[in-house]
mmCIF file of C-alpha atoms in Angstrom:
data_model
loop_
_atom_site.group_PDB
_atom_site.id
_atom_site.type_symbol
_atom_site.label_atom_id
_atom_site.label_comp_id
_atom_site.label_asym_id
_atom_site.label_seq_id
_atom_site.Cartn_x
_atom_site.Cartn_y
_atom_site.Cartn_z
ATOM 1 C CA MET A 1295 20.390 -26.701 -8.255
ATOM 2 C CA LYS A 1296 22.275 -23.384 -8.126
ATOM 3 C CA ASP A 1297 22.197 -21.237 -4.992
ATOM 4 C CA THR A 1298 20.203 -18.558 -6.860
ATOM 5 C CA VAL A 1299 17.437 -19.404 -9.314
ATOM 6 C CA SER A 1300 16.218 -16.309 -11.130
ATOM 7 C CA ILE A 1301 12.546 -15.701 -11.837
ATOM 8 C CA GLU A 1302 11.604 -15.152 -15.475
ATOM 9 C CA PRO A 1303 8.782 -12.771 -16.496
ATOM 10 C CA PRO A 1304 5.464 -14.464 -15.530
ATOM 11 C CA ALA A 1305 3.039 -15.697 -18.165
ATOM 12 C CA VAL A 1306 -0.587 -14.800 -17.448
ATOM 13 C CA SER A 1307 -3.823 -15.936 -19.067
ATOM 14 C CA ALA A 1308 -7.531 -15.505 -18.325
ATOM 15 C CA TYR A 1309 -10.478 -17.777 -19.070
ATOM 16 C CA THR A 1310 -14.232 -17.354 -18.689
ATOM 17 C CA VAL A 1311 -16.333 -20.477 -18.095
ATOM 18 C CA PRO A 1312 -20.161 -20.529 -18.191
ATOM 19 C CA THR A 1313 -21.840 -21.884 -15.066
ATOM 20 C CA ASP A 1314 -23.856 -25.077 -15.419
ATOM 21 C CA ALA A 1315 -27.020 -23.188 -14.357
ATOM 22 C CA PRO A 1316 -27.915 -19.616 -13.393
ATOM 23 C CA GLU A 1317 -26.508 -18.821 -9.946
ATOM 24 C CA ALA A 1318 -27.193 -16.206 -7.282
ATOM 25 C CA ASP A 1319 -26.696 -15.548 -3.609
ATOM 26 C CA GLY A 1320 -28.238 -12.975 -1.296
ATOM 27 C CA THR A 1321 -26.722 -9.947 -3.017
ATOM 28 C CA SER A 1322 -25.417 -10.958 -6.459
ATOM 29 C CA ALA A 1323 -26.136 -13.099 -9.534
ATOM 30 C CA TRP A 1324 -23.831 -14.533 -12.222
ATOM 31 C CA ASP A 1325 -23.702 -16.996 -15.099
ATOM 32 C CA THR A 1326 -19.924 -17.184 -15.739
ATOM 33 C CA THR A 1327 -16.754 -17.637 -13.718
ATOM 34 C CA THR A 1328 -13.437 -16.068 -14.742
ATOM 35 C CA ILE A 1329 -10.125 -17.592 -13.674
ATOM 36 C CA VAL A 1330 -6.816 -15.743 -14.115
ATOM 37 C CA ILE A 1331 -3.803 -18.065 -14.184
ATOM 38 C CA ALA A 1332 -0.187 -17.031 -13.510
ATOM 39 C CA GLU A 1333 2.723 -19.248 -14.521
ATOM 40 C CA VAL A 1334 6.143 -18.395 -13.106
ATOM 41 C CA THR A 1335 9.311 -20.085 -14.370
ATOM 42 C CA ALA A 1336 12.773 -20.272 -12.829
ATOM 43 C CA GLY A 1337 15.471 -22.728 -13.809
ATOM 44 C CA ASP A 1338 13.839 -25.844 -15.212
ATOM 45 C CA ALA A 1339 10.583 -25.564 -13.225
ATOM 46 C CA THR A 1340 7.299 -23.684 -13.620
ATOM 47 C CA GLY A 1341 4.855 -22.908 -10.832
ATOM 48 C CA THR A 1342 1.164 -22.246 -11.382
ATOM 49 C CA GLY A 1343 -1.208 -20.083 -9.362
ATOM 50 C CA TRP A 1344 -4.611 -18.592 -10.005
ATOM 51 C CA THR A 1345 -7.304 -16.270 -8.777
ATOM 52 C CA TYR A 1346 -11.004 -15.814 -9.536
ATOM 53 C CA ALA A 1347 -11.168 -12.209 -10.712
ATOM 54 C CA PRO A 1348 -11.791 -10.108 -13.813
ATOM 55 C CA ALA A 1349 -9.430 -10.691 -16.725
ATOM 56 C CA ALA A 1350 -7.929 -7.251 -16.038
ATOM 57 C CA ALA A 1351 -5.968 -8.861 -13.183
ATOM 58 C CA ALA A 1352 -3.633 -10.131 -15.901
ATOM 59 C CA ASP A 1353 -2.805 -6.526 -16.807
ATOM 60 C CA VAL A 1354 -1.848 -5.837 -13.192
ATOM 61 C CA VAL A 1355 0.627 -8.725 -13.312
ATOM 62 C CA HIS A 1356 2.187 -7.450 -16.539
ATOM 63 C CA GLU A 1357 2.351 -3.772 -15.612
ATOM 64 C CA TRP A 1358 3.133 -3.723 -11.886
ATOM 65 C CA LEU A 1359 4.282 -7.139 -10.704
ATOM 66 C CA THR A 1360 6.492 -8.428 -13.510
ATOM 67 C CA PRO A 1361 9.044 -5.577 -13.263
ATOM 68 C CA VAL A 1362 9.696 -6.201 -9.557
ATOM 69 C CA LEU A 1363 9.731 -10.011 -9.847
ATOM 70 C CA THR A 1364 11.917 -10.628 -12.870
ATOM 71 C CA GLY A 1365 15.425 -11.659 -11.867
ATOM 72 C CA ARG A 1366 14.603 -12.254 -8.194
ATOM 73 C CA ASP A 1367 15.577 -15.457 -6.439
ATOM 74 C CA ALA A 1368 12.666 -17.889 -6.689
ATOM 75 C CA LEU A 1369 13.425 -19.306 -3.238
ATOM 76 C CA ASP A 1370 12.983 -15.993 -1.418
ATOM 77 C CA ILE A 1371 9.201 -15.726 -1.484
ATOM 78 C CA PRO A 1372 8.825 -13.267 1.431
ATOM 79 C CA ALA A 1373 11.080 -10.787 -0.383
ATOM 80 C CA ALA A 1374 9.108 -11.221 -3.596
ATOM 81 C CA HIS A 1375 5.826 -10.782 -1.726
ATOM 82 C CA ASP A 1376 7.009 -7.572 -0.094
ATOM 83 C CA ALA A 1377 8.224 -6.229 -3.452
ATOM 84 C CA MET A 1378 4.863 -6.937 -5.073
ATOM 85 C CA THR A 1379 2.995 -5.335 -2.190
ATOM 86 C CA GLN A 1380 5.085 -2.185 -2.466
ATOM 87 C CA SER A 1381 4.651 -2.062 -6.242
ATOM 88 C CA VAL A 1382 0.862 -1.734 -5.974
ATOM 89 C CA ARG A 1383 0.826 0.650 -3.001
ATOM 90 C CA ASN A 1384 -0.353 3.622 -5.037
ATOM 91 C CA THR A 1385 -2.505 1.459 -7.309
ATOM 92 C CA GLY A 1386 -4.445 0.071 -4.343
ATOM 93 C CA ARG A 1387 -3.500 -3.143 -2.531
ATOM 94 C CA GLN A 1388 -7.120 -4.237 -2.104
ATOM 95 C CA GLY A 1389 -9.308 -5.580 -4.896
ATOM 96 C CA LEU A 1390 -7.949 -6.333 -8.356
ATOM 97 C CA ALA A 1391 -4.304 -5.776 -7.455
ATOM 98 C CA GLY A 1392 -4.653 -8.059 -4.453
ATOM 99 C CA CYS A 1393 -6.071 -10.825 -6.634
ATOM 100 C CA ALA A 1394 -3.232 -10.478 -9.150
ATOM 101 C CA LEU A 1395 -0.633 -10.512 -6.376
ATOM 102 C CA SER A 1396 -2.292 -13.595 -4.879
ATOM 103 C CA ALA A 1397 -2.135 -15.596 -8.106
ATOM 104 C CA VAL A 1398 1.569 -14.861 -8.510
ATOM 105 C CA ASP A 1399 2.377 -15.639 -4.864
ATOM 106 C CA ILE A 1400 0.614 -18.998 -5.160
ATOM 107 C CA ALA A 1401 2.607 -19.717 -8.335
ATOM 108 C CA LEU A 1402 5.834 -18.857 -6.484
ATOM 109 C CA TRP A 1403 5.089 -21.386 -3.737
ATOM 110 C CA ASP A 1404 4.305 -24.056 -6.330
ATOM 111 C CA LEU A 1405 7.506 -23.121 -8.178
ATOM 112 C CA LYS A 1406 9.677 -23.355 -5.060
ATOM 113 C CA ALA A 1407 8.288 -26.793 -4.203
ATOM 114 C CA ARG A 1408 8.920 -27.985 -7.756
ATOM 115 C CA LEU A 1409 12.481 -26.635 -7.760
ATOM 116 C CA LEU A 1410 13.099 -28.564 -4.547
ATOM 117 C CA GLU A 1411 11.183 -31.574 -5.928
ATOM 118 C CA LEU A 1412 8.854 -31.663 -2.936
ATOM 119 C CA PRO A 1413 5.101 -31.754 -2.457
ATOM 120 C CA LEU A 1414 4.009 -28.303 -1.294
ATOM 121 C CA VAL A 1415 2.589 -29.789 1.889
ATOM 122 C CA ARG A 1416 6.037 -31.198 2.742
ATOM 123 C CA LEU A 1417 7.742 -27.892 1.965
ATOM 124 C CA LEU A 1418 5.406 -26.084 4.373
ATOM 125 C CA GLY A 1419 5.300 -28.868 6.956
ATOM 126 C CA ALA A 1420 2.150 -30.881 7.563
ATOM 127 C CA ALA A 1421 0.030 -30.718 10.706
ATOM 128 C CA ARG A 1422 -2.420 -33.363 9.478
ATOM 129 C CA ASP A 1423 -2.862 -35.922 6.690
ATOM 130 C CA ASP A 1424 -6.534 -35.219 5.962
ATOM 131 C CA VAL A 1425 -8.163 -31.849 5.299
ATOM 132 C CA PRO A 1426 -11.918 -31.619 6.067
ATOM 133 C CA VAL A 1427 -14.129 -30.133 3.354
ATOM 134 C CA TYR A 1428 -17.722 -28.936 3.197
ATOM 135 C CA GLY A 1429 -19.916 -28.991 0.103
ATOM 136 C CA SER A 1430 -20.881 -25.452 -0.891
ATOM 137 C CA GLY A 1431 -23.484 -24.258 -3.388
ATOM 138 C CA GLY A 1432 -27.238 -24.328 -2.882
ATOM 139 C CA PHE A 1433 -27.698 -21.096 -4.815
ATOM 140 C CA THR A 1434 -30.873 -19.079 -4.345
ATOM 141 C CA THR A 1435 -31.708 -19.676 -8.025
ATOM 142 C CA TYR A 1436 -32.013 -23.425 -7.425
ATOM 143 C CA HIS A 1437 -35.498 -24.897 -7.173
ATOM 144 C CA ASP A 1438 -36.068 -27.516 -4.508
ATOM 145 C CA THR A 1439 -35.370 -30.465 -6.820
ATOM 146 C CA HIS A 1440 -32.061 -29.016 -7.968
ATOM 147 C CA LEU A 1441 -31.083 -28.204 -4.391
ATOM 148 C CA ALA A 1442 -31.947 -31.712 -3.231
ATOM 149 C CA ALA A 1443 -29.932 -33.320 -6.046
ATOM 150 C CA GLN A 1444 -26.830 -31.311 -5.180
ATOM 151 C CA LEU A 1445 -27.068 -31.976 -1.457
ATOM 152 C CA ASN A 1446 -27.769 -35.662 -2.031
ATOM 153 C CA GLY A 1447 -24.677 -35.913 -4.176
ATOM 154 C CA TRP A 1448 -22.460 -34.511 -1.456
ATOM 155 C CA VAL A 1449 -23.916 -36.131 1.647
ATOM 156 C CA HIS A 1450 -25.221 -39.458 0.398
ATOM 157 C CA GLY A 1451 -23.089 -39.856 -2.720
ATOM 158 C CA GLN A 1452 -19.652 -38.617 -1.611
ATOM 159 C CA GLN A 1453 -20.266 -38.938 2.140
ATOM 160 C CA ILE A 1454 -19.329 -35.313 2.826
ATOM 161 C CA PRO A 1455 -20.862 -34.748 6.282
ATOM 162 C CA ARG A 1456 -21.180 -30.941 6.095
ATOM 163 C CA VAL A 1457 -22.852 -28.703 3.494
ATOM 164 C CA LYS A 1458 -23.726 -25.040 2.948
ATOM 165 C CA ILE A 1459 -26.487 -23.284 1.028
ATOM 166 C CA LYS A 1460 -27.120 -19.644 0.126
ATOM 167 C CA ILE A 1461 -29.838 -17.616 1.848
ATOM 168 C CA GLY A 1462 -30.593 -13.892 2.177
ATOM 169 C CA GLU A 1463 -32.256 -13.936 -1.233
ATOM 170 C CA SER A 1464 -32.887 -10.517 -2.826
ATOM 171 C CA TRP A 1465 -31.147 -8.603 -0.035
ATOM 172 C CA GLY A 1466 -33.225 -10.326 2.623
ATOM 173 C CA ARG A 1467 -36.591 -9.733 0.986
ATOM 174 C CA ALA A 1468 -37.438 -13.449 0.755
ATOM 175 C CA ALA A 1469 -36.785 -14.587 4.310
ATOM 176 C CA ALA A 1470 -39.715 -17.010 4.332
ATOM 177 C CA ARG A 1471 -38.308 -18.791 1.284
ATOM 178 C CA ASP A 1472 -34.886 -18.796 2.918
ATOM 179 C CA VAL A 1473 -36.244 -20.666 5.924
ATOM 180 C CA HIS A 1474 -38.182 -23.047 3.664
ATOM 181 C CA ARG A 1475 -35.032 -23.881 1.700
ATOM 182 C CA VAL A 1476 -33.114 -24.536 4.901
ATOM 183 C CA ALA A 1477 -35.882 -26.879 6.070
ATOM 184 C CA THR A 1478 -35.721 -28.659 2.705
ATOM 185 C CA ALA A 1479 -31.963 -28.985 2.996
ATOM 186 C CA ARG A 1480 -32.214 -30.507 6.467
ATOM 187 C CA GLU A 1481 -34.795 -33.013 5.261
ATOM 188 C CA VAL A 1482 -32.529 -34.069 2.389
ATOM 189 C CA ILE A 1483 -29.283 -34.431 4.333
ATOM 190 C CA GLY A 1484 -30.744 -36.007 7.456
ATOM 191 C CA ASP A 1485 -30.043 -35.329 11.107
ATOM 192 C CA GLN A 1486 -26.371 -36.292 11.227
ATOM 193 C CA ALA A 1487 -24.841 -33.985 8.606
ATOM 194 C CA GLU A 1488 -23.825 -30.427 9.525
ATOM 195 C CA LEU A 1489 -25.845 -27.678 7.852
ATOM 196 C CA TYR A 1490 -24.393 -24.235 7.101
ATOM 197 C CA VAL A 1491 -25.904 -21.108 5.548
ATOM 198 C CA ASP A 1492 -24.408 -18.056 3.850
ATOM 199 C CA ALA A 1493 -26.391 -14.815 3.502
ATOM 200 C CA ASN A 1494 -23.600 -12.896 1.714
ATOM 201 C CA GLY A 1495 -24.465 -9.819 3.757
ATOM 202 C CA GLY A 1496 -28.078 -9.781 2.624
ATOM 203 C CA TYR A 1497 -29.799 -9.117 5.965
ATOM 204 C CA THR A 1498 -30.021 -6.163 8.311
ATOM 205 C CA ARG A 1499 -28.767 -6.728 11.865
ATOM 206 C CA LYS A 1500 -32.010 -7.544 13.655
ATOM 207 C CA GLN A 1501 -33.394 -9.376 10.640
ATOM 208 C CA ALA A 1502 -30.321 -11.630 10.752
ATOM 209 C CA VAL A 1503 -30.990 -12.335 14.429
ATOM 210 C CA ARG A 1504 -34.641 -13.181 13.733
ATOM 211 C CA VAL A 1505 -33.777 -15.456 10.810
ATOM 212 C CA GLY A 1506 -30.922 -17.035 12.747
ATOM 213 C CA LYS A 1507 -33.236 -17.980 15.601
ATOM 214 C CA ALA A 1508 -35.691 -19.499 13.118
ATOM 215 C CA LEU A 1509 -32.868 -21.599 11.674
ATOM 216 C CA THR A 1510 -31.956 -23.012 15.076
ATOM 217 C CA GLU A 1511 -34.726 -25.611 14.901
ATOM 218 C CA HIS A 1512 -33.127 -26.939 11.695
ATOM 219 C CA GLY A 1513 -29.758 -27.358 13.366
ATOM 220 C CA VAL A 1514 -27.849 -24.700 11.453
ATOM 221 C CA GLY A 1515 -24.406 -24.441 13.014
ATOM 222 C CA TRP A 1516 -22.668 -21.916 10.728
ATOM 223 C CA PHE A 1517 -24.096 -18.540 9.692
ATOM 224 C CA GLU A 1518 -21.789 -16.858 7.201
ATOM 225 C CA GLU A 1519 -21.993 -13.116 6.580
ATOM 226 C CA PRO A 1520 -25.442 -12.641 8.148
ATOM 227 C CA VAL A 1521 -24.823 -8.919 7.608
ATOM 228 C CA SER A 1522 -22.227 -7.137 5.500
ATOM 229 C CA SER A 1523 -18.695 -8.150 6.390
ATOM 230 C CA ASP A 1524 -17.917 -4.432 6.549
ATOM 231 C CA ASP A 1525 -20.335 -4.096 9.473
ATOM 232 C CA LEU A 1526 -18.130 -5.420 12.241
ATOM 233 C CA ARG A 1527 -20.423 -4.184 15.012
ATOM 234 C CA GLY A 1528 -23.328 -5.895 13.265
ATOM 235 C CA LEU A 1529 -21.448 -9.179 12.966
ATOM 236 C CA ALA A 1530 -20.595 -9.071 16.658
ATOM 237 C CA LEU A 1531 -24.198 -8.258 17.568
ATOM 238 C CA VAL A 1532 -25.554 -11.213 15.567
ATOM 239 C CA ARG A 1533 -22.853 -13.505 16.931
ATOM 240 C CA ASP A 1534 -23.692 -12.605 20.513
ATOM 241 C CA HIS A 1535 -27.426 -13.239 20.021
ATOM 242 C CA LEU A 1536 -27.225 -16.631 18.286
ATOM 243 C CA MET A 1537 -26.061 -20.098 19.278
ATOM 244 C CA CYS A 1538 -24.606 -20.903 15.836
ATOM 245 C CA ASP A 1539 -21.148 -19.752 14.795
ATOM 246 C CA VAL A 1540 -21.036 -16.454 12.903
ATOM 247 C CA THR A 1541 -18.264 -16.275 10.302
ATOM 248 C CA ALA A 1542 -16.785 -13.886 7.737
ATOM 249 C CA GLY A 1543 -13.475 -12.843 6.215
ATOM 250 C CA GLU A 1544 -13.597 -13.853 2.558
ATOM 251 C CA TYR A 1545 -13.164 -10.235 1.416
ATOM 252 C CA GLY A 1546 -9.941 -9.720 3.333
ATOM 253 C CA TYR A 1547 -7.133 -8.408 1.148
ATOM 254 C CA ASP A 1548 -4.448 -7.858 3.792
ATOM 255 C CA LEU A 1549 -3.468 -8.859 7.297
ATOM 256 C CA ALA A 1550 -4.810 -5.666 8.882
ATOM 257 C CA TYR A 1551 -8.305 -6.595 7.656
ATOM 258 C CA PHE A 1552 -8.170 -9.902 9.526
ATOM 259 C CA ALA A 1553 -6.938 -8.192 12.676
ATOM 260 C CA ARG A 1554 -10.038 -5.999 12.584
ATOM 261 C CA MET A 1555 -12.324 -8.945 11.755
ATOM 262 C CA ILE A 1556 -11.217 -11.335 14.484
ATOM 263 C CA PRO A 1557 -13.140 -9.732 17.411
ATOM 264 C CA ALA A 1558 -16.409 -9.993 15.460
ATOM 265 C CA VAL A 1559 -16.506 -13.683 14.401
ATOM 266 C CA ASP A 1560 -16.438 -17.209 15.791
ATOM 267 C CA CYS A 1561 -14.362 -18.605 12.910
ATOM 268 C CA LEU A 1562 -12.162 -16.575 10.554
ATOM 269 C CA GLN A 1563 -12.475 -17.139 6.815
ATOM 270 C CA ALA A 1564 -9.623 -16.259 4.477
ATOM 271 C CA ASP A 1565 -9.165 -16.656 0.717
ATOM 272 C CA ALA A 1566 -5.615 -17.116 -0.580
ATOM 273 C CA THR A 1567 -6.701 -16.048 -4.075
ATOM 274 C CA ARG A 1568 -7.555 -12.590 -2.685
ATOM 275 C CA CYS A 1569 -5.668 -11.939 0.525
ATOM 276 C CA GLY A 1570 -2.127 -12.053 -0.856
ATOM 277 C CA GLY A 1571 -1.609 -15.704 -1.728
ATOM 278 C CA LEU A 1572 -0.445 -18.475 0.544
ATOM 279 C CA THR A 1573 2.083 -16.166 2.189
ATOM 280 C CA GLU A 1574 -0.615 -13.942 3.671
ATOM 281 C CA TRP A 1575 -3.127 -16.766 4.158
ATOM 282 C CA LEU A 1576 -0.741 -18.569 6.483
ATOM 283 C CA ARG A 1577 -0.148 -15.329 8.383
ATOM 284 C CA ALA A 1578 -3.909 -14.853 8.764
ATOM 285 C CA ALA A 1579 -4.226 -18.408 10.090
ATOM 286 C CA ALA A 1580 -1.514 -17.720 12.665
ATOM 287 C CA LEU A 1581 -3.205 -14.478 13.656
ATOM 288 C CA ALA A 1582 -6.471 -16.353 14.208
ATOM 289 C CA GLN A 1583 -4.701 -19.000 16.266
ATOM 290 C CA ALA A 1584 -3.176 -16.316 18.485
ATOM 291 C CA HIS A 1585 -6.737 -15.199 19.302
ATOM 292 C CA GLY A 1586 -8.112 -18.683 19.908
ATOM 293 C CA LEU A 1587 -9.991 -18.948 16.591
ATOM 294 C CA GLU A 1588 -10.045 -21.560 13.887
ATOM 295 C CA VAL A 1589 -9.610 -20.602 10.237
ATOM 296 C CA SER A 1590 -11.638 -21.815 7.251
ATOM 297 C CA ALA A 1591 -10.412 -21.552 3.662
ATOM 298 C CA HIS A 1592 -12.841 -19.732 1.363
ATOM 299 C CA CYS A 1593 -13.441 -21.261 -2.108
ATOM 300 C CA ALA A 1594 -10.647 -22.353 -4.550
ATOM 301 C CA PRO A 1595 -10.204 -25.696 -2.749
ATOM 302 C CA HIS A 1596 -7.187 -26.907 -4.728
ATOM 303 C CA ILE A 1597 -5.299 -23.707 -3.950
ATOM 304 C CA HIS A 1598 -5.844 -24.135 -0.216
ATOM 305 C CA ALA A 1599 -5.517 -27.881 0.308
ATOM 306 C CA SER A 1600 -1.759 -28.118 0.890
ATOM 307 C CA ALA A 1601 -1.499 -25.018 3.087
ATOM 308 C CA ALA A 1602 -4.614 -26.026 5.032
ATOM 309 C CA ALA A 1603 -2.961 -29.334 5.904
ATOM 310 C CA CYS A 1604 -0.178 -27.325 7.559
ATOM 311 C CA VAL A 1605 -2.387 -25.236 9.853
ATOM 312 C CA PRO A 1606 -3.057 -26.544 13.394
ATOM 313 C CA ASN A 1607 -6.187 -24.393 13.844
ATOM 314 C CA LEU A 1608 -7.892 -25.328 10.568
ATOM 315 C CA ARG A 1609 -11.627 -26.027 10.634
ATOM 316 C CA HIS A 1610 -12.141 -26.925 6.961
ATOM 317 C CA ILE A 1611 -11.943 -25.796 3.339
ATOM 318 C CA GLU A 1612 -14.868 -24.901 1.103
ATOM 319 C CA TRP A 1613 -15.631 -27.403 -1.673
ATOM 320 C CA PHE A 1614 -17.330 -24.667 -3.717
ATOM 321 C CA HIS A 1615 -19.385 -25.918 -6.660
ATOM 322 C CA ASP A 1616 -18.229 -23.316 -9.220
ATOM 323 C CA HIS A 1617 -14.538 -23.590 -8.440
ATOM 324 C CA VAL A 1618 -14.571 -27.373 -8.213
ATOM 325 C CA ARG A 1619 -16.033 -27.442 -11.743
ATOM 326 C CA VAL A 1620 -13.420 -25.061 -13.095
ATOM 327 C CA GLU A 1621 -10.440 -26.624 -11.338
ATOM 328 C CA SER A 1622 -11.454 -30.151 -12.346
ATOM 329 C CA LEU A 1623 -11.829 -28.970 -15.954
ATOM 330 C CA PHE A 1624 -8.586 -26.972 -16.099
ATOM 331 C CA PHE A 1625 -6.134 -29.166 -14.181
ATOM 332 C CA ASP A 1626 -4.921 -32.727 -14.007
ATOM 333 C CA GLY A 1627 -4.490 -33.964 -10.449
ATOM 334 C CA ALA A 1628 -7.824 -32.805 -8.979
ATOM 335 C CA LEU A 1629 -8.524 -34.080 -5.470
ATOM 336 C CA ASP A 1630 -11.272 -36.483 -4.378
ATOM 337 C CA PRO A 1631 -13.458 -35.293 -1.450
ATOM 338 C CA THR A 1632 -15.169 -38.639 -0.881
ATOM 339 C CA GLY A 1633 -15.526 -39.220 2.834
ATOM 340 C CA GLY A 1634 -15.482 -35.506 3.600
ATOM 341 C CA VAL A 1635 -11.714 -34.983 3.394
ATOM 342 C CA VAL A 1636 -9.021 -34.399 0.772
ATOM 343 C CA ARG A 1637 -5.429 -35.590 1.004
ATOM 344 C CA PRO A 1638 -2.892 -33.280 -0.652
ATOM 345 C CA GLY A 1639 0.673 -34.255 -1.378
ATOM 346 C CA SER A 1640 0.516 -36.901 -4.127
ATOM 347 C CA GLY A 1641 2.865 -34.995 -6.485
ATOM 348 C CA ILE A 1642 5.452 -32.231 -6.435
ATOM 349 C CA GLY A 1643 4.257 -28.687 -5.866
ATOM 350 C CA HIS A 1644 0.513 -28.447 -5.333
ATOM 351 C CA GLY A 1645 0.151 -31.469 -7.597
ATOM 352 C CA LEU A 1646 -1.937 -29.865 -10.350
ATOM 353 C CA THR A 1647 -0.993 -29.410 -14.016
ATOM 354 C CA LEU A 1648 -2.762 -26.995 -16.360
ATOM 355 C CA ARG A 1649 -4.432 -28.546 -19.418
ATOM 356 C CA SER A 1650 -3.459 -25.605 -21.637
ATOM 357 C CA ASP A 1651 -4.661 -26.980 -24.963
ATOM 358 C CA ASP A 1652 -7.914 -28.407 -23.615
ATOM 359 C CA VAL A 1653 -9.097 -25.110 -22.106
ATOM 360 C CA GLU A 1654 -8.018 -22.742 -24.878
ATOM 361 C CA THR A 1655 -11.628 -22.376 -26.036
ATOM 362 C CA PHE A 1656 -12.417 -20.496 -22.804
ATOM 363 C CA ARG A 1657 -9.511 -18.063 -23.092
ATOM 364 C CA VAL A 1658 -10.327 -14.334 -23.034
ATOM 365 C CA ALA A 1659 -6.872 -12.840 -22.384
#
């Protein structure tokens, strides 16, 4: 391999996949999932990255990121990341631009590992062989039978010993049903499995405290976004009044966000498909470690698996129902969570290969 391997203009595509049932959480509802895929080539290798964002993220890659990437050395990812960050400064680093940047950064890490003919986990340096996962879904639109079937599949079928369901239905206006669904979940999974809940910011501060105390009898150990993740004082208030861990961070788009979030949570969440790719995700994990916190990877499990294996302060990654469906449909090399862990590193790069022809029917850009 030559000392310098120049990056070619990225190829970007977007696909929209219907959900397998109507889905909702405490503050939103949806029936499709859109994945934007970036493919970056240098030399004789191509790296693949993706984000879950509107198809317009592809336009950001073409208009703002491609000009500053093309011709750069594929091995110098920090320089490429800085160039991309600067290119969207006036556009707005957070939101759509952050998602586009994340997809390309992930592709660059996959590309570098493939150029060096290494598994990504070996390139980064492993801290563990197994990465814990938790089953995540339990949408507020699910009736009890549907909820029970999903939880049974994870806990009793795949032996995943930790699961999460959505609560905070209708911006906290159905708290009684929330508690009922948590009780149902506990009955289904038994006493030994860990039970988590996610309100997606649906409650007010004191309401979250009241609901959280009601959930204690059902052994809930993880309360995600009990109030808006923008309400840092509210998160800290709820955390200090409950025994369970209070968590947030999935909407972080840069390192400064995580620095502000850390004093308000018990475990920091970060999403590489939003926060700036694996480059910034690893920085966020280090920042959390410096403050004595663990980090949990939000959604997109196949994006996070290799990097998560390299983080000493990892708690787990989210085996999110929607993204597991999409990633298993779109890529060869999907991981197996049976036993509650995944084991990255079976192929070069992140180990996944896009099934371009098979998924063309879902393409929207």
